[in-house]
Short mmCIF file of C-alpha atoms in Angstrom, two decimals:
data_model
loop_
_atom_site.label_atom_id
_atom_site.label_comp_id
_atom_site.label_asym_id
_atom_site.label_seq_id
_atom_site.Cartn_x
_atom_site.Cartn_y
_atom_site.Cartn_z
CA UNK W 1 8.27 23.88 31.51
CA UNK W 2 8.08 26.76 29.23
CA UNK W 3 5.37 27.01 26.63
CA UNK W 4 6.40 26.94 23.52
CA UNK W 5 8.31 29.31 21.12
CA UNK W 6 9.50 28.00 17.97
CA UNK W 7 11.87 29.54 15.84
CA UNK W 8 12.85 29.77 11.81
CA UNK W 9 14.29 31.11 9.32
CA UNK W 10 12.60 31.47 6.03
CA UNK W 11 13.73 31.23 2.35
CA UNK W 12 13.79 35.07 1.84
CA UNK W 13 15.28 35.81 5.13
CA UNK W 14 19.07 36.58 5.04
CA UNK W 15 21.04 33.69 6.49
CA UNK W 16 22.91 35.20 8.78
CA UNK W 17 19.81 35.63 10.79
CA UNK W 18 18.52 33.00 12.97
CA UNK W 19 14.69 33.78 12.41
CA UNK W 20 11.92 35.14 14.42
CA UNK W 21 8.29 34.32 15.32
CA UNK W 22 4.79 36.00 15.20
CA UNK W 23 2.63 34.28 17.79
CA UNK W 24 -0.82 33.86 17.25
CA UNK W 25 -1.73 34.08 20.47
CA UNK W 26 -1.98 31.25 23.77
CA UNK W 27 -2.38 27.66 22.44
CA UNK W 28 -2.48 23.96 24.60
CA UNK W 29 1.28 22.94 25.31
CA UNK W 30 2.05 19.32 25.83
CA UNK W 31 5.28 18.44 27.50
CA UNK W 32 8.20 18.69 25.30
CA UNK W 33 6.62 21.50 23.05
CA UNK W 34 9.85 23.73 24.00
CA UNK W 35 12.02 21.64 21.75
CA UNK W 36 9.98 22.44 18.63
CA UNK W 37 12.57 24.58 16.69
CA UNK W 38 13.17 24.99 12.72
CA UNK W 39 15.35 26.65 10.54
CA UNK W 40 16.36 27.43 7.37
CA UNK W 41 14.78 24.80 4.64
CA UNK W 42 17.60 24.92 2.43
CA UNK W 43 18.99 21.79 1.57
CA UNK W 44 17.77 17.76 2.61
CA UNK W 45 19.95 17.42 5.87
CA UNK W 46 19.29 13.74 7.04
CA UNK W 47 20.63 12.25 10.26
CA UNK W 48 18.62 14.49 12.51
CA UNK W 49 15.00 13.93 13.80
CA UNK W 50 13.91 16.46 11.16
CA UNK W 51 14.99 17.46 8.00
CA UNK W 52 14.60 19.54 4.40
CA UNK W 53 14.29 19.40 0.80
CA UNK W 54 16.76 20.28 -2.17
CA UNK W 55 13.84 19.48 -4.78
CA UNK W 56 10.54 20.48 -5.45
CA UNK W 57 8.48 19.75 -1.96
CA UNK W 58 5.99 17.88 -2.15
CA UNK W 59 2.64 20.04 -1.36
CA UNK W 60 4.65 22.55 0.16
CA UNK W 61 6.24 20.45 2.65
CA UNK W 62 9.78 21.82 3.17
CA UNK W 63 10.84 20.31 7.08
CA UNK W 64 9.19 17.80 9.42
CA UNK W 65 10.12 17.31 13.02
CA UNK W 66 9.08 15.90 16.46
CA UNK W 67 9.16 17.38 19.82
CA UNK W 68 11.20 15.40 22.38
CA UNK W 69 8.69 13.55 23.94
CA UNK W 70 6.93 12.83 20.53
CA UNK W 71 3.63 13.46 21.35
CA UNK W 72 3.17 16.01 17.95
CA UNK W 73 5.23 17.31 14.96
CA UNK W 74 5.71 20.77 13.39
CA UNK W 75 5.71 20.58 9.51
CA UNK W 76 6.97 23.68 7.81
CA UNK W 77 5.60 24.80 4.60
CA UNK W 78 6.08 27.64 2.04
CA UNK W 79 3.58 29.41 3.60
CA UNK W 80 4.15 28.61 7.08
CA UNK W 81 4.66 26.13 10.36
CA UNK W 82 1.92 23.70 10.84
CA UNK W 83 1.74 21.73 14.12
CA UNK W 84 0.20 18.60 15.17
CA UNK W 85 -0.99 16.44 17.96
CA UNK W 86 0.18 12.54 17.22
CA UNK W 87 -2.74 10.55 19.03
CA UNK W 88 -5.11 12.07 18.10
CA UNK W 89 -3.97 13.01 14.60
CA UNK W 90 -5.48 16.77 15.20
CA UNK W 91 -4.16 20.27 14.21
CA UNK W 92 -3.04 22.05 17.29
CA UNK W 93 -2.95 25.94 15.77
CA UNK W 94 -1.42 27.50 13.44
CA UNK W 95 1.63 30.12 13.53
CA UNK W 96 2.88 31.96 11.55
CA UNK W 97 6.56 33.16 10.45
CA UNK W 98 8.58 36.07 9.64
CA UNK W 99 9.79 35.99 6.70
CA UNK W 100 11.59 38.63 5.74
CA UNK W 101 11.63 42.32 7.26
CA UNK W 102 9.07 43.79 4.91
CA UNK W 103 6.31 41.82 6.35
CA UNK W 104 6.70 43.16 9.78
CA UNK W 105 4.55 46.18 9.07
CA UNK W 106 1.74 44.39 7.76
CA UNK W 107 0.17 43.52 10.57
CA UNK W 108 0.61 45.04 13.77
CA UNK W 109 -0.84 42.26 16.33
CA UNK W 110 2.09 40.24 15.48
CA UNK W 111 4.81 40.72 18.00
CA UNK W 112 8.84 39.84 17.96
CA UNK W 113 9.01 36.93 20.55
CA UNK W 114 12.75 36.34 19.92
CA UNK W 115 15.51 36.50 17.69
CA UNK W 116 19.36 35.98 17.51
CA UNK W 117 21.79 36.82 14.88
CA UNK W 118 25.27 35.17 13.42
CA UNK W 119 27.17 36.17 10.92
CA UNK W 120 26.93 32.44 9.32
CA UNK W 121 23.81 30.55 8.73
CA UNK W 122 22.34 28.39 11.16
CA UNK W 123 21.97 24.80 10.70
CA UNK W 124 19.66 23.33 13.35
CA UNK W 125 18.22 24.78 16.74
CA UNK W 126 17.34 22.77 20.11
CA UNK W 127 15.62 23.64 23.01
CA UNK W 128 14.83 22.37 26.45
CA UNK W 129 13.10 24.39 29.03
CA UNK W 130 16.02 26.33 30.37
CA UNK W 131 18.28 26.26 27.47
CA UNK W 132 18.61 27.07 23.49
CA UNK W 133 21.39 25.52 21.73
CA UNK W 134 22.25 27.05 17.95
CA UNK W 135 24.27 25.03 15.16
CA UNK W 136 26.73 26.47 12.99
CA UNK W 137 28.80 24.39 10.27
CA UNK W 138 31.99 25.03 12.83
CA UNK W 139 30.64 25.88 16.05
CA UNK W 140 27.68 25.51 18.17
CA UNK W 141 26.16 28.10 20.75
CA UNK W 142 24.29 27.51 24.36
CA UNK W 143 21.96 29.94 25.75
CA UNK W 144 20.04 30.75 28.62
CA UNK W 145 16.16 30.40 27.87
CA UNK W 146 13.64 32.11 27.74
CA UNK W 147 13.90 34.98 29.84
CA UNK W 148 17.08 37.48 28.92
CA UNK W 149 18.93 35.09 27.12
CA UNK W 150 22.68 34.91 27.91
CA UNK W 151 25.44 33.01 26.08
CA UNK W 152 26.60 30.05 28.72
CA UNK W 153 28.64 27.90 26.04
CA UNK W 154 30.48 27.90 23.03
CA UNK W 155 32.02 25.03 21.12
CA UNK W 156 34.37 24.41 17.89
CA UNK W 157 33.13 21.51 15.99
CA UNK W 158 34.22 19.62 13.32
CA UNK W 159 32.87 20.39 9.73
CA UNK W 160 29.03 19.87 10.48
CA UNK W 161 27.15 20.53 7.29
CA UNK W 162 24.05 18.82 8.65
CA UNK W 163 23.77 20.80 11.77
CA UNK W 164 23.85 17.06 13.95
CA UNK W 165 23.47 17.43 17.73
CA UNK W 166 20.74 16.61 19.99
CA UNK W 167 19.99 17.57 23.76
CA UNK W 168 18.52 15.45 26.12
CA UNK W 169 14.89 17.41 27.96
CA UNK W 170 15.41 15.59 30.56
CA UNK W 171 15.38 17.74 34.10
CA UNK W 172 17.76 15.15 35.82
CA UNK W 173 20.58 14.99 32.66
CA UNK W 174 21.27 18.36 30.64
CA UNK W 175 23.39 16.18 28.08
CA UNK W 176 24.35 17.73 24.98
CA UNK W 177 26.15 15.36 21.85
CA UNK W 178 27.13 16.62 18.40
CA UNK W 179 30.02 15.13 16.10
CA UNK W 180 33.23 15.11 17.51
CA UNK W 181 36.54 16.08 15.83
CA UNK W 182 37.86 13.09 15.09
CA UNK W 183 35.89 11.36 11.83
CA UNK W 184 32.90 9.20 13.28
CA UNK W 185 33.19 10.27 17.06
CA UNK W 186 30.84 11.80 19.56
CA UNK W 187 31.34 14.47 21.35
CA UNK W 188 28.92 14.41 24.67
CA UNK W 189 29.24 17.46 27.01
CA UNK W 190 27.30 17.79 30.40
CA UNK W 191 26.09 21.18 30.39
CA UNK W 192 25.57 20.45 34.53
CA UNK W 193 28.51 20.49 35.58
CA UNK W 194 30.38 22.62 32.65
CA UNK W 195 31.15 26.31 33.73
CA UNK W 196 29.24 28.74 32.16
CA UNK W 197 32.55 30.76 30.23
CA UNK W 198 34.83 28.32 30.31
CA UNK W 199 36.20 26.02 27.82
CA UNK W 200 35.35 22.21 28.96
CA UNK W 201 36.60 19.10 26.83
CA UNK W 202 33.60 17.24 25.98
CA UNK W 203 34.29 13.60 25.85
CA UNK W 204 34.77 11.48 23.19
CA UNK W 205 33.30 8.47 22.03
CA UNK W 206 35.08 6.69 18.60
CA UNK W 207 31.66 5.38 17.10
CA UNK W 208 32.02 5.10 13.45
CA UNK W 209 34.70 4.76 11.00
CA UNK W 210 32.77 6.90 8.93
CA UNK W 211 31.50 10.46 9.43
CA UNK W 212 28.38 10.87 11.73
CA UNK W 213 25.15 10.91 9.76
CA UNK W 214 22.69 10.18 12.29
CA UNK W 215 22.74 11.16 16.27
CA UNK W 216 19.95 10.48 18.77
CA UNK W 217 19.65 10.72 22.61
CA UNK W 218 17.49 8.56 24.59
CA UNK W 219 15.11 10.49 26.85
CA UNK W 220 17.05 10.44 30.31
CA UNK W 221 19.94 10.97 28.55
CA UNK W 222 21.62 7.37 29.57
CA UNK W 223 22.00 6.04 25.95
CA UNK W 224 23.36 8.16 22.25
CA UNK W 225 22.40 6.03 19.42
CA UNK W 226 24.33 6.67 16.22
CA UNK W 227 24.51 5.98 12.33
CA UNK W 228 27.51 7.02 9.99
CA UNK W 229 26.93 7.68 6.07
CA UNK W 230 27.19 4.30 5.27
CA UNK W 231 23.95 3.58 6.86
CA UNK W 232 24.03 -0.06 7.22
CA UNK W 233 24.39 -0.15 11.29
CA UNK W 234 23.27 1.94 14.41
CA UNK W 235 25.25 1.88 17.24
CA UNK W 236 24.37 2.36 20.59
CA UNK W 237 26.57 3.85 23.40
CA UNK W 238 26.32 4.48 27.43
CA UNK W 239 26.31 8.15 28.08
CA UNK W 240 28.05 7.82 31.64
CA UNK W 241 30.55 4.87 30.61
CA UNK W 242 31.09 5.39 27.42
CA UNK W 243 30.86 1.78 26.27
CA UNK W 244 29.18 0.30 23.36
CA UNK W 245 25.96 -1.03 24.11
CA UNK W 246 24.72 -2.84 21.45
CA UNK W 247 24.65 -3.47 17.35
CA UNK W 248 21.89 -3.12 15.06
CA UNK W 249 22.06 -3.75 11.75
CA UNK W 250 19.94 -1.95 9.35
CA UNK W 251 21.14 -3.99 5.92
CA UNK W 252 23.97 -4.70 3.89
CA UNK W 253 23.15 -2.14 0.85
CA UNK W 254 24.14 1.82 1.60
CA UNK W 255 21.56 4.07 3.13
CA UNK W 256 20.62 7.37 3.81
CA UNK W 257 19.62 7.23 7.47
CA UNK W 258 16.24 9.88 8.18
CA UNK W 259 15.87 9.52 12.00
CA UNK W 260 16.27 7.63 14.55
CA UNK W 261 14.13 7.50 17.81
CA UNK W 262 13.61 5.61 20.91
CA UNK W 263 10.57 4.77 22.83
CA UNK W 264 9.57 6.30 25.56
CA UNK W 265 10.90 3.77 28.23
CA UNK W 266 13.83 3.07 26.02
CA UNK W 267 12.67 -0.67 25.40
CA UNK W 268 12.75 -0.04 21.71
CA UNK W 269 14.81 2.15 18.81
CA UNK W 270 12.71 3.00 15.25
CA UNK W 271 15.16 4.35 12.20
CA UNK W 272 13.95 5.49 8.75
CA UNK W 273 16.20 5.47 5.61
CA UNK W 274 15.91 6.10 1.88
CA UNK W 275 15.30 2.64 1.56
CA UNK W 276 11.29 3.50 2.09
CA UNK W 277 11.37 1.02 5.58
CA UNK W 278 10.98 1.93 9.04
CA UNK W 279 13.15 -0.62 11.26
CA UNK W 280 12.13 -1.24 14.61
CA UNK W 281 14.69 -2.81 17.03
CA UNK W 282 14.23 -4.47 20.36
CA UNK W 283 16.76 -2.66 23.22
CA UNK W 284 15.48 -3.77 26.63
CA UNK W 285 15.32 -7.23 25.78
CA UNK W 286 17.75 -7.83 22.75
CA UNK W 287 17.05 -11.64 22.42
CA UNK W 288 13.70 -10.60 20.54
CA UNK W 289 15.78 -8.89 17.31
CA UNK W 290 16.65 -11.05 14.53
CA UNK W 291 20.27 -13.28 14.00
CA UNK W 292 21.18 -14.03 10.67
CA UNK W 293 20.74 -17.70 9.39
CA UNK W 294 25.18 -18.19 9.21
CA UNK W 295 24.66 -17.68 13.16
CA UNK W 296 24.41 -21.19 13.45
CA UNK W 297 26.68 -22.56 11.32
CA UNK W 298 29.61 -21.74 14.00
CA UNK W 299 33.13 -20.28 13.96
CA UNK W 300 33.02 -18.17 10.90
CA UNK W 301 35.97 -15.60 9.77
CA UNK W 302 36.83 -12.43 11.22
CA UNK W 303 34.48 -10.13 8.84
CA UNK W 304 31.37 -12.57 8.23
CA UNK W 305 31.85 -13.31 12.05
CA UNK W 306 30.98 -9.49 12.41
CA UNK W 307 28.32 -9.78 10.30
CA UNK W 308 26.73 -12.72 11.88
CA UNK W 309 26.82 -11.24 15.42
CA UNK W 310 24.57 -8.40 14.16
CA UNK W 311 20.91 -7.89 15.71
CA UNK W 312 18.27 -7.45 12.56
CA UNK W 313 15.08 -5.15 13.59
CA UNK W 314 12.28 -7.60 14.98
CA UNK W 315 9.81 -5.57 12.71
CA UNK W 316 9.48 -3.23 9.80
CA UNK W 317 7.00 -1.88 7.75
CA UNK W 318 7.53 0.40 4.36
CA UNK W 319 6.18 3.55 3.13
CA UNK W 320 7.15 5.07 -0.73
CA UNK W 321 10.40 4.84 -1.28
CA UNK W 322 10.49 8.21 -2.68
CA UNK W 323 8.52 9.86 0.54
CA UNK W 324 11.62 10.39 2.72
CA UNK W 325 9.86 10.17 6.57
CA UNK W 326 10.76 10.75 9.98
CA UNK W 327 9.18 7.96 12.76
CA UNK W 328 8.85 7.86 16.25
CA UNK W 329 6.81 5.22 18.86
CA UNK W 330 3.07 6.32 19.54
CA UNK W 331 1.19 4.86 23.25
CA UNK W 332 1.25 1.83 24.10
CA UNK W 333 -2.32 0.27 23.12
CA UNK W 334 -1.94 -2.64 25.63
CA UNK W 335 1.28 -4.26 27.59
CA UNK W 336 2.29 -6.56 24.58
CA UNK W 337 1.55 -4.28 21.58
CA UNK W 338 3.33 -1.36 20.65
CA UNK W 339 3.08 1.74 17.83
CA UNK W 340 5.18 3.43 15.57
CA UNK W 341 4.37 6.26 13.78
CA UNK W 342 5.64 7.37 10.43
CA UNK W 343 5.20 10.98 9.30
CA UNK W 344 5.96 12.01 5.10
CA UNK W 345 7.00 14.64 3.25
CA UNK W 346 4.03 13.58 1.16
CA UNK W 347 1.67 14.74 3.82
CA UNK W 348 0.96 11.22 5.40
CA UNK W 349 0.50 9.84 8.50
CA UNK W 350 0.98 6.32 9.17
CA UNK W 351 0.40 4.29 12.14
CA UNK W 352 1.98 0.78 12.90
CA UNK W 353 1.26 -1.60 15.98
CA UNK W 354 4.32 -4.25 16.33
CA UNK W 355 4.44 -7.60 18.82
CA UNK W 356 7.18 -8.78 20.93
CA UNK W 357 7.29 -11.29 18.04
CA UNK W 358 7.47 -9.39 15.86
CA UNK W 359 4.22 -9.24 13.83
CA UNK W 360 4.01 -5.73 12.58
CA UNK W 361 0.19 -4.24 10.94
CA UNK W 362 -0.87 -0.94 10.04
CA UNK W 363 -3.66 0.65 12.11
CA UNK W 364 -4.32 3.71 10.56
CA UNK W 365 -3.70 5.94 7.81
CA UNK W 366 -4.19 10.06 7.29
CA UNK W 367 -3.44 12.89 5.30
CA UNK W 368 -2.84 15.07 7.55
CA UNK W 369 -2.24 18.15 5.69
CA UNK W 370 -6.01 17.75 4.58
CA UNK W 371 -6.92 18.15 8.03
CA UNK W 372 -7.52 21.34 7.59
CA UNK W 373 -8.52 24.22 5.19
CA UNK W 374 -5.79 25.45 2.92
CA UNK W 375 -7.72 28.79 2.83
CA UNK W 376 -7.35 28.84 6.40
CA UNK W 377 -3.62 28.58 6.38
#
């Protein structure tokens, strides 16, 4: 695997210009540090495993993401791209971005690693370790990566104002899924055994009745999980067969979905919302999530019966409601206790351990932005 080389754009850069990067110098790469990428923090764009602010950040916090393998976070500032190591909660470096064109001359050990241009603004960016993938509102690019990047695959979209897609780092599964044409499908495209140049139809999964507002691949790319605007369920698909999995319900009341996540081994799925909760579900063995009380009451109509026959999260645990957060699932401490961890725009770190039955306890708390010296940023 590559090391790492994040991209942005920056509030004063033009947005037709998918941004570039000063590096520092060499840092420590953990696995997965290739699908750091940011963009543009213009506008709050939930439903992906990061996201960005339309009002005043808080401290200066403008995006927040994961790598795929979740084992630290990039936080994006005013001044900057912060990124951190999960367990422990430790600054890994610092790096800093190119803002606009005038700041190029100002210091002459910083060095053009890589940069693309569009004549629309980009929306999101993934990596893996052999390939870049760029979103536009209408159309989404593939490129070789990293060395002499080469356009491989181009694809019309339907309206995508968040920028949704995800790519699966796995080395066995180069999956790609973004939203499909059709209101609340998936469109999944193997970028295997597509053609480099040639137009492939990516098949479609009919997930929502809604529009897509949440997309998430597992990590060996055998499972899309999936939330529309509504909020209230997450859906879970099989990438090979196409069938529904299984249903998790959220809640009743409309949400904003943040991100969803799974574990590492796929056992379990974590989703944050508006609603200031974190919902952890049970996937590997379902029986463990929560029935509603009408489930045994019997034969119930049509729409309560779909209502009843949802799966609740076994666990949750809140943080403030007006902190929107992304989460993700932390090392296992022992064979029967889990973690989640919850990262805020307010510059907080929390850490949750959770039981197969569903006890749920916070083990530790952090600022992490006071980690280190503002001076020193």
């Amino acid at each position: 695997m590559v090391g790492p080389i994040p991209l942005s754009d920056a509030k004063s850069l033009s947005p037709t210009r998918l941004g570039s990067l000063r590096q520092p110098g060499p840092r420590t790469a953990s696995p997965g540090d290739a699908a750091m990428a940011h963009v543009a923090p213009k506008a709050w764009e939930p439903g992906k495993q990061s996201w960005t602010m339309t009002q005043q950040p808080l401290r200066g916090v403008t995006s927040l993401r994961f790598n795929q393998d979740q084992s630290c976070f990039c936080c994006a500032m005013e001044t900057g791209v912060r990124i951190y190591n999960v367990e422990p909660l430790m600054e890994k470096g610092h790096l800093v971005l190119i803002w606009d064109d005038a700041r190029e001359g100002k210091d002459s050990k910083d060095k053009l690693v890589l940069e693309f241009t569009f004549t629309k603004p980009v929306l999101a960016v993934r990596m893996r370790h052999d390939k870049i993938v760029i979103v536009l509102r209408n159309r989404i690019y593939v490129y070789s990566f990293p060395d002499n990047p080469r356009k491989l695959f181009e694809f019309d979209t339907r309206d995508n104002p968040k920028g949704l897609c995800d790519l699966c780092p796995s080395l066995e599964k180069q999956l790609l899924v973004f939203p499909g044409h059709k209101c609340g499908s998936l469109q999944l495209v193997d970028l295997a055994s597509t053609k480099p140049g040639t137009s492939s139809a990516p098949f479609t999964i009919n997930a929502h009745q809604s529009d897509i507002a949440c997309v998430s691949l597992n990590q060996p790319g055998t499972v899309v999980a999936s939330a529309s605007q509504k909020g209230t369920l997450i859906r879970l698909f099989d990438t090979q067969s196409k069938e529904k999995l299984v249903e998790l319900r959220r809640g009743t009341d409309p949400a904003t979905l943040y991100c969803i996540n799974f574990s590492h081994d796929s056992s379990f799925l974590c989703a944050s919302s508006d609603k200031g909760t974190v919902h952890i579900f049970a996937l590997k063995d379902t029986r463990l999530n929560r029935r509603s009380a009408l489930a045994r009451v019997g034969k119930v109509g049509p729409m309560i019966g779909q209502y009843v026959d949802s799966q609740w999260s076994l666990a949750s645990f809140t943080v403030p409601a007006e902190s929107a957060c992304i989460c993700a699932f932390g090392r296992n401490t022992s064979k029967n206790v889990n973690s989640v961890i919850a990262i805020c725009v307010d510059g907080t770190f929390h850490k949750y351990v959770f039981t197969p039955d569903g006890n749920c306890n916070r083990e530790a708390f952090d600022v992490y932005l006071d980690i280190c010296d503002d001076d020193d940023f």
